[in-house]
Short mmCIF file of C-alpha atoms in Angstrom, two decimals:
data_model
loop_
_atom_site.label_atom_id
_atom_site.label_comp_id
_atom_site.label_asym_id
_atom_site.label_seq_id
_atom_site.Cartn_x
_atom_site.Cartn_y
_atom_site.Cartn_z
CA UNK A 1 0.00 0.00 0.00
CA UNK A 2 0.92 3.58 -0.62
CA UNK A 3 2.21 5.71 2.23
CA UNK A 4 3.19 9.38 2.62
CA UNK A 5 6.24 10.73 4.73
CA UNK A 6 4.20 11.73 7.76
CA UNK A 7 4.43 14.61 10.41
CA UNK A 8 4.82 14.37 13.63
CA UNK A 9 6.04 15.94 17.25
CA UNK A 10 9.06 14.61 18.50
CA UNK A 11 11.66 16.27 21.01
CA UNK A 12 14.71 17.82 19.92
CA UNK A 13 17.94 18.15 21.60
CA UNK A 14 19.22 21.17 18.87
CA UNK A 15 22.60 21.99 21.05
CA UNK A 16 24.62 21.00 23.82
CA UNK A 17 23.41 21.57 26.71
CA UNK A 18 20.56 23.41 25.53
CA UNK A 19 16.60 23.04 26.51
CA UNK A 20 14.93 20.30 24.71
CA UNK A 21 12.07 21.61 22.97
CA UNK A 22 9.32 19.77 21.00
CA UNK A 23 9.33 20.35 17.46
CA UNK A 24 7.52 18.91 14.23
CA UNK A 25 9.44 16.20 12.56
CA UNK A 26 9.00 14.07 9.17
CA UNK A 27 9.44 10.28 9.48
CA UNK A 28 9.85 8.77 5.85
CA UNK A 29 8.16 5.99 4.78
CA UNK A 30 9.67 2.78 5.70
CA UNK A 31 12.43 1.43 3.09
CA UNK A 32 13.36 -2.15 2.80
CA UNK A 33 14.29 -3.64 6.07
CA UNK A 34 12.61 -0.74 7.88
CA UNK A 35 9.12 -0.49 10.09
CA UNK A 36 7.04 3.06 11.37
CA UNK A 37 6.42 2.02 14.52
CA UNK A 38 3.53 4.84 16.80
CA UNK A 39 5.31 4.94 20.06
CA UNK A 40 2.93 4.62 23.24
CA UNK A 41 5.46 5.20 25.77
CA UNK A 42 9.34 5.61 26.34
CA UNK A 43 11.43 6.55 29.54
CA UNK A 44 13.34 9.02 30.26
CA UNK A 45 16.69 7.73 30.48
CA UNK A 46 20.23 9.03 31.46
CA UNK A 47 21.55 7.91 28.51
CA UNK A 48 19.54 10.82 26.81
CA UNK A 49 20.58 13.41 29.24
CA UNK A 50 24.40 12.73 28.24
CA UNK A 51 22.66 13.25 24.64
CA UNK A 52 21.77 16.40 25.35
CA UNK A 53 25.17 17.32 27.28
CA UNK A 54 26.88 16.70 24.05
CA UNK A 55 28.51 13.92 25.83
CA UNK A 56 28.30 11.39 23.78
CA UNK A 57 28.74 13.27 19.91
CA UNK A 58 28.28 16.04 18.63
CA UNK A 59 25.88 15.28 16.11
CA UNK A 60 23.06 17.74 17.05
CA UNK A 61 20.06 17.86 16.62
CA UNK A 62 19.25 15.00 18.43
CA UNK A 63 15.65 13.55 18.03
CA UNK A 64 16.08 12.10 21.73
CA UNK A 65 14.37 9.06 23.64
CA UNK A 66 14.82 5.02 23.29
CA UNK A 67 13.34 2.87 25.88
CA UNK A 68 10.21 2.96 24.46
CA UNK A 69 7.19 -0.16 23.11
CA UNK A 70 4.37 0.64 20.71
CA UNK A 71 2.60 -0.66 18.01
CA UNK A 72 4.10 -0.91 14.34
CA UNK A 73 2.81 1.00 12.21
CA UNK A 74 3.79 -0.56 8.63
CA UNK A 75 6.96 -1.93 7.27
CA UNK A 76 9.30 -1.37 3.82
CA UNK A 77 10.22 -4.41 1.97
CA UNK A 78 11.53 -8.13 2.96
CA UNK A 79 10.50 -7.79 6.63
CA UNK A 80 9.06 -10.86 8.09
CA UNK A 81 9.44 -10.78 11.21
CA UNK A 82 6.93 -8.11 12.88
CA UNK A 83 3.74 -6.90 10.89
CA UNK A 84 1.48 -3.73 11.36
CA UNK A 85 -0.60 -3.84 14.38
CA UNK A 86 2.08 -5.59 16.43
CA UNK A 87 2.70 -4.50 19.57
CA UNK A 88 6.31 -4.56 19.87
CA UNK A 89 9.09 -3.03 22.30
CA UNK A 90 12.13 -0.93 20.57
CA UNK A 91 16.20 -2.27 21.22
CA UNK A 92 18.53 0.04 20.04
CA UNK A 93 20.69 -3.51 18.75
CA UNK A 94 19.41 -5.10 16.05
CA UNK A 95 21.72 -7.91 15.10
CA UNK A 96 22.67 -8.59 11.59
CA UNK A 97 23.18 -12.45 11.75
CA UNK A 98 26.12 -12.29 9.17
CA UNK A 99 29.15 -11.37 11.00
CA UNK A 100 31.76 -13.18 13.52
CA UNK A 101 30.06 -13.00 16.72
CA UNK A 102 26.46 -14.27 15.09
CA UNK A 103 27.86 -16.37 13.31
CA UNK A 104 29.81 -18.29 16.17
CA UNK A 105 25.88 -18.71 17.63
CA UNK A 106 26.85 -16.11 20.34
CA UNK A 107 24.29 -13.14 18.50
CA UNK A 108 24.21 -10.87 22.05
CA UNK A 109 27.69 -9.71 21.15
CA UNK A 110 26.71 -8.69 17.80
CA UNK A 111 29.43 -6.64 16.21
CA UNK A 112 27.81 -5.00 13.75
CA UNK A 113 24.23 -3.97 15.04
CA UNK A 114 22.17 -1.99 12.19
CA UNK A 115 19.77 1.32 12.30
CA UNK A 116 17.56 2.39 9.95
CA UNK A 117 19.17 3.42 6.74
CA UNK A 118 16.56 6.90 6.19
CA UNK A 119 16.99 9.81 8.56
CA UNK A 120 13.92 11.82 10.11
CA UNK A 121 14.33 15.58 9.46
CA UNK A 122 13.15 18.61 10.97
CA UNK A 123 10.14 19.95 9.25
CA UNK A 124 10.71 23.37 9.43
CA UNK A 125 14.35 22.87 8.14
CA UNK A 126 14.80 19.79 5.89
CA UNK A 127 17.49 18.89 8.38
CA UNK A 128 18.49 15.37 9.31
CA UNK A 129 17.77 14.46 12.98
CA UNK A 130 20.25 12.04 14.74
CA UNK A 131 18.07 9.53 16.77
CA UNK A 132 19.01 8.51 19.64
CA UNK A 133 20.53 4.93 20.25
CA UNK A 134 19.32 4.83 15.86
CA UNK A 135 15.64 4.69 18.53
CA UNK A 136 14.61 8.22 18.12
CA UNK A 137 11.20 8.05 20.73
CA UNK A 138 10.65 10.87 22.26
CA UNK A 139 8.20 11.17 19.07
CA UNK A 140 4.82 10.18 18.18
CA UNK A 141 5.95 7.82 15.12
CA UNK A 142 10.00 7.08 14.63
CA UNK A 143 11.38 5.04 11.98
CA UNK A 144 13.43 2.18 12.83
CA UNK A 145 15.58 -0.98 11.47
CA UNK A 146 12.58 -3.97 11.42
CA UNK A 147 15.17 -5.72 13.76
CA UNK A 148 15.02 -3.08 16.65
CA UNK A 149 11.47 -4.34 17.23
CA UNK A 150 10.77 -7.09 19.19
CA UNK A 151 7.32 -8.05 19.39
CA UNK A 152 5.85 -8.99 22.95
CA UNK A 153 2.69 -10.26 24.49
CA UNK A 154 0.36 -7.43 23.86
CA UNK A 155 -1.60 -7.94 27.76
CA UNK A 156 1.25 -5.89 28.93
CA UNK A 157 0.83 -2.19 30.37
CA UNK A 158 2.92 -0.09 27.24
CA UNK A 159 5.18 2.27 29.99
CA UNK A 160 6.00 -0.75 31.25
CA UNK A 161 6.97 -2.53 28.65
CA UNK A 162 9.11 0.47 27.38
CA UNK A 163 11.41 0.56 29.90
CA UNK A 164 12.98 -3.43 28.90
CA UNK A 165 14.00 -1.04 25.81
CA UNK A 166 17.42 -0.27 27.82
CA UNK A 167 17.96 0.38 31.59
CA UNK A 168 16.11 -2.40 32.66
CA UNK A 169 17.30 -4.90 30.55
CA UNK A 170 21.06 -3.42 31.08
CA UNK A 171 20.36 -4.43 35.00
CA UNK A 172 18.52 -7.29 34.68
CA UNK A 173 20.84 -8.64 32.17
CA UNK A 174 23.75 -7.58 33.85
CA UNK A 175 22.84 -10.04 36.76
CA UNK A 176 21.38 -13.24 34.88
CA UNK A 177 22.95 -13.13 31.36
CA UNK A 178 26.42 -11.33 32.24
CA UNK A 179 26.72 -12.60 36.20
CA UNK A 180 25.61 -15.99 35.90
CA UNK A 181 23.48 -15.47 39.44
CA UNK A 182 22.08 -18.78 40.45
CA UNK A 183 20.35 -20.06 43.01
CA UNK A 184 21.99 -19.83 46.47
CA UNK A 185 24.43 -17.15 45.28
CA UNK A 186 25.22 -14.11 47.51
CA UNK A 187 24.86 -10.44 44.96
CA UNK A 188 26.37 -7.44 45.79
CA UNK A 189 25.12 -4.22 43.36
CA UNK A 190 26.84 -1.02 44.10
CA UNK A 191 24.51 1.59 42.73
CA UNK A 192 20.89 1.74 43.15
CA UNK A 193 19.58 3.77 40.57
CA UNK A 194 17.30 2.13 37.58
CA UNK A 195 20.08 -0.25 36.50
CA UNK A 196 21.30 -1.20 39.63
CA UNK A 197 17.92 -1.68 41.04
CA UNK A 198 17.08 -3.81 38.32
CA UNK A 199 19.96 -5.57 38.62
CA UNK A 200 18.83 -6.49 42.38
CA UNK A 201 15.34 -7.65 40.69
CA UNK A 202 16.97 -10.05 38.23
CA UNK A 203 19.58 -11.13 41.34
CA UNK A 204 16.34 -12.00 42.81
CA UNK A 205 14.09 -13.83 40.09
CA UNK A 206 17.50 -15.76 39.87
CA UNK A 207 17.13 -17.35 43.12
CA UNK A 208 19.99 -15.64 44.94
CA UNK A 209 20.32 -16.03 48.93
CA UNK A 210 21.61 -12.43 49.70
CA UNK A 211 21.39 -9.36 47.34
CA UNK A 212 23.51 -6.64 49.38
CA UNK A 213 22.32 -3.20 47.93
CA UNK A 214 25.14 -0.20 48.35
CA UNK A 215 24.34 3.11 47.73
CA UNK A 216 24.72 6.85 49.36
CA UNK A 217 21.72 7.61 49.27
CA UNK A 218 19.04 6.05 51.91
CA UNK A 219 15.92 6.86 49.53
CA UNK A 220 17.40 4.77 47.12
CA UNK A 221 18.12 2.19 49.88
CA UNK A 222 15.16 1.82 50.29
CA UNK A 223 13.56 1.27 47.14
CA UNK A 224 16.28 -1.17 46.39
CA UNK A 225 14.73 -3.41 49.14
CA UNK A 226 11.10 -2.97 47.53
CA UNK A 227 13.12 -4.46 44.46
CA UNK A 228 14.37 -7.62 46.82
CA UNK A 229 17.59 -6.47 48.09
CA UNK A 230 17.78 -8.47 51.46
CA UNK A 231 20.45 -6.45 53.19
CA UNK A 232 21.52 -2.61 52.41
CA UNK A 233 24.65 0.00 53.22
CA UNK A 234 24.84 3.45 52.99
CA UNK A 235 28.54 3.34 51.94
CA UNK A 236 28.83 6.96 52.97
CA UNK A 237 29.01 6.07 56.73
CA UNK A 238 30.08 2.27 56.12
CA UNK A 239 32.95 0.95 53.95
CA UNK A 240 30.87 -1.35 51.78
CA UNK A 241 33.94 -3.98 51.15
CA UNK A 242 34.14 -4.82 54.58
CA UNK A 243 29.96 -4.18 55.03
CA UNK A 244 30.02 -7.08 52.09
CA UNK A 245 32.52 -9.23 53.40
CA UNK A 246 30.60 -9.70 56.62
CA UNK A 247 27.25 -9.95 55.48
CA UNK A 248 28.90 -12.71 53.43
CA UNK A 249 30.50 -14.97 56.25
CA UNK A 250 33.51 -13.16 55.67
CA UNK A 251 34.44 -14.28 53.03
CA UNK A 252 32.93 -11.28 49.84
CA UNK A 253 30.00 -12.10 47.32
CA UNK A 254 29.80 -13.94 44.61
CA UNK A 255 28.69 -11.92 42.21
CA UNK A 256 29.16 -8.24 42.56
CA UNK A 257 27.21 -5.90 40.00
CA UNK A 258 28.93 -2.36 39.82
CA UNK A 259 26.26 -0.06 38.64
CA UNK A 260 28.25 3.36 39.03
CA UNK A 261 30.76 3.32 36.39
CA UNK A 262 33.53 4.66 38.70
CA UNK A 263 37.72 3.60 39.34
CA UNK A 264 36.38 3.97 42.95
CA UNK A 265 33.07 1.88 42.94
CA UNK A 266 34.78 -0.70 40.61
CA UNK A 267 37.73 -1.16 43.22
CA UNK A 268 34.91 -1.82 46.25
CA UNK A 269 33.43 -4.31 43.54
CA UNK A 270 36.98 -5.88 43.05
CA UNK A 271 37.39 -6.44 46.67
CA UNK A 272 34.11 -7.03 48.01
CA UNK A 273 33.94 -10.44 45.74
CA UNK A 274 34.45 -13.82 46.98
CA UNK A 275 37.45 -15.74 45.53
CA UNK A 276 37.22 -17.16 42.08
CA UNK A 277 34.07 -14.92 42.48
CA UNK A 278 32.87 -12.46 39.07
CA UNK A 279 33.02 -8.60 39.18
CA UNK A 280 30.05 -7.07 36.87
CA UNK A 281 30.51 -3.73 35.27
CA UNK A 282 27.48 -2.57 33.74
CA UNK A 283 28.02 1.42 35.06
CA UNK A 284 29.12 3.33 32.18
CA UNK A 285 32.24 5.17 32.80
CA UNK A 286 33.38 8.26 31.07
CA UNK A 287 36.83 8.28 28.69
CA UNK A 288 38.97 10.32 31.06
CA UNK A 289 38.22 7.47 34.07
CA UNK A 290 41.92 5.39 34.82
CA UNK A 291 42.06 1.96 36.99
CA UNK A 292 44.66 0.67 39.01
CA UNK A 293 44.90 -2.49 40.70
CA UNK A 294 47.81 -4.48 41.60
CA UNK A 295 48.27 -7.04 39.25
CA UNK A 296 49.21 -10.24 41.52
CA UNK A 297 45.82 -9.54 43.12
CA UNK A 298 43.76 -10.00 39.69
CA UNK A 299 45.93 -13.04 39.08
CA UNK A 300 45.32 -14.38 43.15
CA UNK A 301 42.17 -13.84 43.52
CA UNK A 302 40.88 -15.97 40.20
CA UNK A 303 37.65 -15.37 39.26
CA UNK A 304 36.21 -13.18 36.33
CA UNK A 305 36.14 -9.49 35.41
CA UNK A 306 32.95 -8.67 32.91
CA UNK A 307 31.47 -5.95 31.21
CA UNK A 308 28.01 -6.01 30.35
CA UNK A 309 26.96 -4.17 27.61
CA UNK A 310 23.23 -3.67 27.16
CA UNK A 311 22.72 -6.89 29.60
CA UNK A 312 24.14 -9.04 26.88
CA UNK A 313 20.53 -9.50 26.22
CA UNK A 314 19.39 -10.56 22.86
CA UNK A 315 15.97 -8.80 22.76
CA UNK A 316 14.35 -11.82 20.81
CA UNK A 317 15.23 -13.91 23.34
CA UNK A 318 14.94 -11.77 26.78
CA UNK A 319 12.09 -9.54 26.06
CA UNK A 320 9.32 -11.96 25.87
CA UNK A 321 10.24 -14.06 28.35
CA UNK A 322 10.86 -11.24 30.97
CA UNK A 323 7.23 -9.79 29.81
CA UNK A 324 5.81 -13.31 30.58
CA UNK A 325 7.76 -13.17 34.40
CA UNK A 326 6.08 -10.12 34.62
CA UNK A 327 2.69 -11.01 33.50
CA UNK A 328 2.69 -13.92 35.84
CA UNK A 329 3.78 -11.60 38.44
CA UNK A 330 6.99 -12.80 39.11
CA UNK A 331 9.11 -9.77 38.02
CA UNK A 332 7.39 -6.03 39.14
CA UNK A 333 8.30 -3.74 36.47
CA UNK A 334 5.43 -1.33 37.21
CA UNK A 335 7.97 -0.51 40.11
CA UNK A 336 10.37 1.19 38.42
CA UNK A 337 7.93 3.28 36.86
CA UNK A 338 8.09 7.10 39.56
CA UNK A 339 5.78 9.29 37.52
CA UNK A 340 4.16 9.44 34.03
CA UNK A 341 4.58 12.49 31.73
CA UNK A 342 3.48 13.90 28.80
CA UNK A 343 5.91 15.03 25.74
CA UNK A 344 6.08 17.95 27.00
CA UNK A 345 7.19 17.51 30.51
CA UNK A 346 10.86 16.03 28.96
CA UNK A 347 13.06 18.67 29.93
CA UNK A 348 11.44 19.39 33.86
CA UNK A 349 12.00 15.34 33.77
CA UNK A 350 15.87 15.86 33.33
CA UNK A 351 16.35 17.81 36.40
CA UNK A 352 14.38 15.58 38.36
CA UNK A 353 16.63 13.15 37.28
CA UNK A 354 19.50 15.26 37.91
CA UNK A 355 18.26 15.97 41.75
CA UNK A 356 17.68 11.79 41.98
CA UNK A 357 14.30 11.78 42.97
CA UNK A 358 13.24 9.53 40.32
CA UNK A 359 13.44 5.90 39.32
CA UNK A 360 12.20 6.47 35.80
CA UNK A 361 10.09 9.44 34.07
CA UNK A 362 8.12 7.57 31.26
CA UNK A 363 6.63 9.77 28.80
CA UNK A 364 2.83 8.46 27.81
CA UNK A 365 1.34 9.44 24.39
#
């Protein structure tokens, strides 16, 4: 069927460290490989805030926004997989199947993840918009790769659902795919914001004993026990390593999950392990950051150092079956969801975030 480019509003991020503003945008028609997909919700994330701080390129504008689920709209040529009227949540890695990680059956670590080829413009201007994470939600309609949508079971609340689009995924993952928590393990997470919290939920839907939550701020303390931590430490009056090491029979946890992206945080993560025990990063640091720790204690200690990137999740995989944990009511997602917004609201959202008196904004259309 014929289709027109179409209009929209969508929030732009025109300079660094300017206000976001909402402005009218075109989103093409989708081109082979491609899908229109009406966005019903997406969180506010941090990742969009270092966007907007020109932090992570300068490619302004910015059409901003990524952890988002809605329904597709209509797809360009050779896609199979979702179909208009699917309700389907957006990952900003679509895998491409062809090259060395895919191809060794290990698809999470996808090297070369795809966008959508077409660029939304401004209206007013003609000029291309840079989505973020190749998402681009913060609109009413973006354009996508066919491969960044996952489709889901459809009984799921949409704001929800959104926010498996990146932070919560990144924490979840982070513990089950990246950390290996089973059953009987003891968790540390260092850093209870969204990830970290999340990272406490999956720690707990894994079966583990102890999840120790470490943070410096009590608020988010206590949240992080509504999420299943079982013990907590404000690491501002209590040095978490040896905090860890005792709630762990002396001896450091199994698994600890640094959420912080920090030389600092990482080092309490390094110690605060168990021997032969694994270190998660999933904080995202920033390229100035330098670590040093003596070497003969990386070799003596065993064990293994990991990054997690995105929760090592493959969204065809993880997405569904977290929505199902959730449907069953075995995962609460609904509680990382503070406040709902609309469009509008992006900007006062920021500085909420900023002052850390949110878990997640998620913008509702």
């Amino acid at each position: 069927m014929e289709h027109m480019a179409q209009e929209v509003r969508g929030v732009i991020a025109a300079g660094k460290d300017e206000p976001v503003r909402v402005e009218t945008i075109v989103v093409p028609d989708p081109g082979p490989g491609e899908a229109v997909v009406q966005v019903q919700a997406c969180g506010v994330c941090h990742t969009d805030l270092h966007y907007k701080q020109g932090a992570i390129s300068d490619d302004f504008p910015f059409l901003l926004g990524h952890e988002a689920a809605g329904i597709v709209e209509s797809v360009g040529d050779g896609v199979t997989d979702v179909a208009p009227g699917d309700f389907v949540i957006l990952n900003w890695r679509a895998v491409c199947g062809q090259c060395r990680a895919c191809l060794r059956g290990r698809p999470w670590y996808c090297f070369d993840t795809h966008n959508a080829k077409q660029k939304m413009t401004l209206a007013a201007t003609g000029q291309e918009l840079s989505p973020a994470l190749g998402i681009g939600a913060f609109a009413e309609k973006t354009l996508v790769a066919a491969g960044q949508c996952t489709k889901v079971d459809p009984a799921v609340s949409p704001q929800v659902a959104g926010l498996l689009g990146c932070g919560v995924m990144a924490g979840i993952g982070a513990a089950i795919n990246t950390g290996n928590v089973g059953r009987g393990d003891s968790v540390a997470v260092i850093g209870c914001g969204g990830v970290g919290d999340a990272a406490i939920a999956g720690s707990r839907l894994a079966g583990a004993s102890k999840i120790v939550a470490v943070d410096i701020d009590d608020r988010k303390l206590e949240k992080a026990r509504e999420m299943g931590a079982t013990h907590t430490v404000n690491s501002r009056e209590t040095d978490p390593v040896e905090a860890i090491r005792e709630l762990t029979g002396g001896f450091g946890a199994d698994v600890v999950i640094e959420a912080v992206g920090r030389p600092e945080t990482y080092q309490q993560a390094f110690y605060a392990r168990d021997l032969a025990g694994t270190v998660v990063l999933v904080g995202v640091p920033t390229p100035e950051m330098k670590l040093e720790l003596p070497l003969l204690d990386v070799f003596g200690r065993g064990g293994a150092l990991k990054s997690s990137w995105y929760g090592d999740c493959l969204p065809s995989r993880d997405f569904p079956m977290l929505i199902d944990l959730h449907l069953q009511g075995r995962l609460d997602l609904g509680a990382f969801v503070t406040e709902t917004i609309a469009l509008t609201d992006v900007e006062k959202a920021f500085e909420r975030m900023h002052h850390g008196d949110v878990l997640r904004s998620v913008v509702v259309f």
